[in-house]
Short mmCIF file of C-alpha atoms in Angstrom, two decimals:
data_model
loop_
_atom_site.label_atom_id
_atom_site.label_comp_id
_atom_site.label_asym_id
_atom_site.label_seq_id
_atom_site.Cartn_x
_atom_site.Cartn_y
_atom_site.Cartn_z
CA MET A 7 0.00 0.00 0.00
CA THR A 8 2.83 2.44 0.71
CA SER A 9 5.18 1.46 -2.14
CA HIS A 10 4.17 4.53 -4.17
CA ILE A 11 4.62 6.94 -1.25
CA LYS A 12 7.89 8.87 -1.41
CA PRO A 13 9.26 11.68 0.79
CA VAL A 14 9.13 15.24 -0.49
CA GLU A 15 11.81 17.78 0.43
CA LEU A 16 10.38 20.11 3.07
CA GLU A 17 11.43 23.21 1.13
CA ARG A 18 9.26 21.95 -1.76
CA ALA A 19 6.36 20.75 0.36
CA TYR A 20 4.34 23.89 -0.45
CA ARG A 21 3.99 22.53 -3.99
CA LEU A 22 1.74 19.79 -2.64
CA ILE A 23 -0.94 22.39 -1.76
CA ASN A 24 0.01 25.33 -3.98
CA HIS A 25 -2.65 24.45 -6.56
CA GLY A 26 -5.41 25.06 -4.00
CA PRO A 27 -6.88 21.59 -3.55
CA THR A 28 -9.56 20.61 -1.12
CA THR A 29 -7.76 18.85 1.71
CA LEU A 30 -8.39 16.60 4.66
CA VAL A 31 -7.08 17.45 8.12
CA SER A 32 -6.43 14.67 10.61
CA SER A 33 -5.36 14.70 14.21
CA ARG A 34 -5.08 12.38 17.19
CA HIS A 35 -5.16 13.05 20.90
CA ASP A 36 -5.52 10.66 23.81
CA GLY A 37 -6.25 7.75 21.46
CA ILE A 38 -9.01 9.59 19.58
CA ASP A 39 -8.66 10.18 15.83
CA ASN A 40 -10.65 12.51 13.64
CA ILE A 41 -10.56 13.78 10.09
CA MET A 42 -12.34 16.71 8.50
CA SER A 43 -12.37 18.36 5.09
CA ALA A 44 -10.86 21.82 4.66
CA SER A 45 -10.56 24.04 1.62
CA TRP A 46 -8.68 26.96 3.14
CA VAL A 47 -5.12 25.64 3.28
CA CYS A 48 -2.18 27.66 2.02
CA GLY A 49 1.61 27.46 1.92
CA LEU A 50 3.22 30.11 4.12
CA GLU A 51 7.02 29.74 4.14
CA PHE A 52 9.74 27.65 2.50
CA LYS A 53 12.33 27.40 5.24
CA PRO A 54 11.28 26.31 7.67
CA ALA A 55 8.35 24.98 5.68
CA LYS A 56 5.03 26.24 7.05
CA LEU A 57 1.39 26.30 6.04
CA THR A 58 -1.88 27.80 7.25
CA VAL A 59 -5.27 26.19 7.66
CA VAL A 60 -8.60 27.68 8.74
CA LEU A 61 -10.46 25.52 11.29
CA ASP A 62 -13.81 26.64 12.64
CA LYS A 63 -14.23 26.71 16.42
CA SER A 64 -17.05 24.16 16.26
CA THR A 65 -14.95 21.38 14.68
CA PHE A 66 -13.92 18.32 16.65
CA THR A 67 -10.61 18.10 14.76
CA ARG A 68 -9.69 21.61 15.89
CA LYS A 69 -10.11 20.56 19.51
CA LEU A 70 -7.78 17.58 18.97
CA ILE A 71 -5.18 19.82 17.32
CA GLU A 72 -5.35 22.34 20.16
CA GLN A 73 -4.68 19.50 22.61
CA SER A 74 -2.04 17.56 20.65
CA ASN A 75 -0.37 20.44 18.75
CA LYS A 76 -0.06 18.12 15.71
CA PHE A 77 -2.00 17.51 12.52
CA VAL A 78 -1.73 16.17 8.98
CA ILE A 79 -2.92 17.87 5.82
CA HIS A 80 -3.87 15.37 3.09
CA VAL A 81 -4.48 15.96 -0.61
CA PRO A 82 -7.32 13.55 -1.46
CA THR A 83 -8.10 12.38 -4.97
CA ALA A 84 -11.19 12.54 -7.16
CA GLY A 85 -11.77 8.86 -6.43
CA GLN A 86 -12.30 9.86 -2.79
CA ALA A 87 -14.83 12.66 -3.45
CA GLU A 88 -17.76 11.00 -1.64
CA MET A 89 -15.62 10.28 1.41
CA VAL A 90 -14.25 13.86 1.40
CA HIS A 91 -17.78 15.26 1.25
CA TYR A 92 -18.93 12.97 4.07
CA LEU A 93 -15.99 13.93 6.30
CA GLY A 94 -16.77 17.59 5.68
CA THR A 95 -20.49 17.40 6.39
CA HIS A 96 -20.53 15.15 9.46
CA SER A 97 -19.09 15.96 12.87
CA ARG A 98 -17.56 13.46 15.27
CA SER A 99 -19.21 15.50 18.02
CA ASP A 100 -22.56 14.22 16.74
CA GLU A 101 -21.47 10.94 15.20
CA THR A 102 -18.80 9.02 17.14
CA ASP A 103 -18.51 6.41 14.35
CA LYS A 104 -17.96 9.09 11.69
CA LEU A 105 -14.69 7.61 10.42
CA ALA A 106 -16.09 4.10 10.07
CA ALA A 107 -19.24 5.42 8.40
CA SER A 108 -17.16 7.42 5.90
CA GLY A 109 -15.21 4.36 4.77
CA VAL A 110 -11.86 6.06 5.38
CA GLN A 111 -8.87 3.76 5.69
CA LEU A 112 -5.99 4.90 7.90
CA PHE A 113 -2.32 3.96 8.02
CA GLN A 114 0.89 5.30 9.55
CA LEU A 115 4.34 5.94 8.16
CA PRO A 116 7.44 5.45 10.32
CA ASP A 117 8.08 9.21 10.45
CA SER A 118 4.56 10.16 11.54
CA GLU A 119 2.69 9.30 14.70
CA LEU A 120 -0.63 10.57 13.33
CA PRO A 121 -3.27 8.85 11.23
CA LEU A 122 -2.81 9.17 7.48
CA VAL A 123 -5.64 8.64 5.00
CA ALA A 124 -4.91 5.88 2.50
CA GLY A 125 -5.36 6.65 -1.17
CA CYS A 126 -4.50 10.35 -1.02
CA ALA A 127 -2.05 11.97 -3.42
CA ALA A 128 -0.01 13.73 -0.69
CA TRP A 129 0.42 14.11 3.08
CA LEU A 130 1.99 16.93 5.13
CA TYR A 131 2.71 16.23 8.82
CA CYS A 132 2.69 19.47 10.83
CA GLU A 133 3.38 20.66 14.34
CA LEU A 134 1.22 23.55 15.47
CA ILE A 135 2.81 26.93 16.06
CA PRO A 136 0.41 28.13 18.77
CA LEU A 137 -0.81 31.67 18.14
CA PRO A 138 -3.95 31.91 20.28
CA GLN A 139 -4.99 35.35 19.01
CA ASN A 140 -4.96 34.21 15.36
CA GLN A 141 -6.68 30.97 16.28
CA ASN A 142 -9.40 32.68 18.34
CA ASP A 143 -9.95 35.79 16.21
CA HIS A 144 -9.59 34.29 12.72
CA ASP A 145 -9.72 30.47 13.14
CA LEU A 146 -6.27 30.55 11.50
CA PHE A 147 -3.76 27.86 12.45
CA ILE A 148 -0.10 27.80 11.42
CA GLY A 149 1.77 24.54 11.18
CA GLU A 150 5.44 23.86 10.65
CA ILE A 151 5.76 21.03 8.16
CA LYS A 152 7.91 18.31 9.71
CA GLY A 153 7.35 15.60 7.10
CA ALA A 154 5.90 15.48 3.59
CA TRP A 155 5.15 12.61 1.25
CA ALA A 156 3.48 12.17 -2.13
CA ASP A 157 2.28 9.36 -4.35
CA ASN A 158 4.97 9.16 -7.02
CA ARG A 159 2.42 8.15 -9.64
CA VAL A 160 1.16 11.76 -9.58
CA PHE A 161 4.02 13.77 -7.99
CA LYS A 162 7.68 13.35 -8.98
CA GLN A 163 10.78 15.54 -8.88
CA GLY A 164 8.87 18.35 -7.17
CA ARG A 165 6.03 18.48 -9.72
CA TRP A 166 2.47 17.28 -10.06
CA LEU A 167 1.83 14.99 -13.03
CA PHE A 168 -1.96 15.23 -13.16
CA GLU A 169 -1.98 15.64 -16.95
CA ASP A 170 -0.90 11.99 -17.24
CA ALA A 171 -2.89 10.68 -14.27
CA PRO A 172 -6.19 8.85 -14.48
CA ASP A 173 -9.17 11.01 -13.48
CA GLU A 174 -9.60 9.26 -10.12
CA MET A 175 -6.01 10.23 -9.12
CA ARG A 176 -6.46 13.98 -9.72
CA SER A 177 -6.93 16.35 -6.79
CA LEU A 178 -10.27 17.94 -5.90
CA HIS A 179 -11.46 21.53 -5.70
CA TYR A 180 -14.62 22.04 -3.67
CA ILE A 181 -17.14 24.54 -5.03
CA ALA A 182 -20.33 24.25 -2.92
CA GLY A 183 -23.11 21.85 -2.07
CA LYS A 184 -22.03 18.50 -3.48
CA ARG A 185 -19.94 19.90 -6.35
CA PHE A 186 -16.21 19.47 -6.86
CA TYR A 187 -13.90 20.05 -9.81
CA LYS A 188 -11.00 17.76 -10.64
CA THR A 189 -7.61 19.29 -11.34
CA GLY A 190 -7.55 20.08 -15.04
CA SER A 191 -5.12 19.88 -17.89
CA LEU A 192 -1.63 21.34 -18.00
CA LEU A 193 -0.94 24.79 -19.48
CA ASP A 194 2.70 25.90 -19.76
CA VAL A 195 3.57 29.50 -20.63
CA GLU A 196 6.76 30.76 -22.25
#
């Protein structure tokens, strides 16, 4: 299952989210795992590698992150669209079996102690840089990327290869309701 997963240099990890995909955010605290969908994720710095994510105060995942100070950003694929939608529209606060009901499969890599979602195109393991004012006033969390990996069938040598990937391996872009777009074709400029 992990034979296609290869490390990504931390200074290039921003490339995993630079195209603005819908993501999943996972965390674990005190033996409890949760995963939610998030569209507002952005690269912040190259060295040390950092990113931002917006997490509403009402989310269960946010509470786990605030307690553990760790999280993973995942880049799910079009083949996972139904699961991504489910994880974004159901709360573990209301549904304790949310992960089982979503059909998500989890695994761990040796360099990460947090749950990773199988079948994604990329994973970024982060440690929270606590900034309570940003978190409270703007729901904005900053993470230092401590590990990054990508599926080498769609990301190699620091570049996405979606133009050659099957549709189900392309990343998602959430629009609204139940509508997503898949990452489109390549356009190079001179």
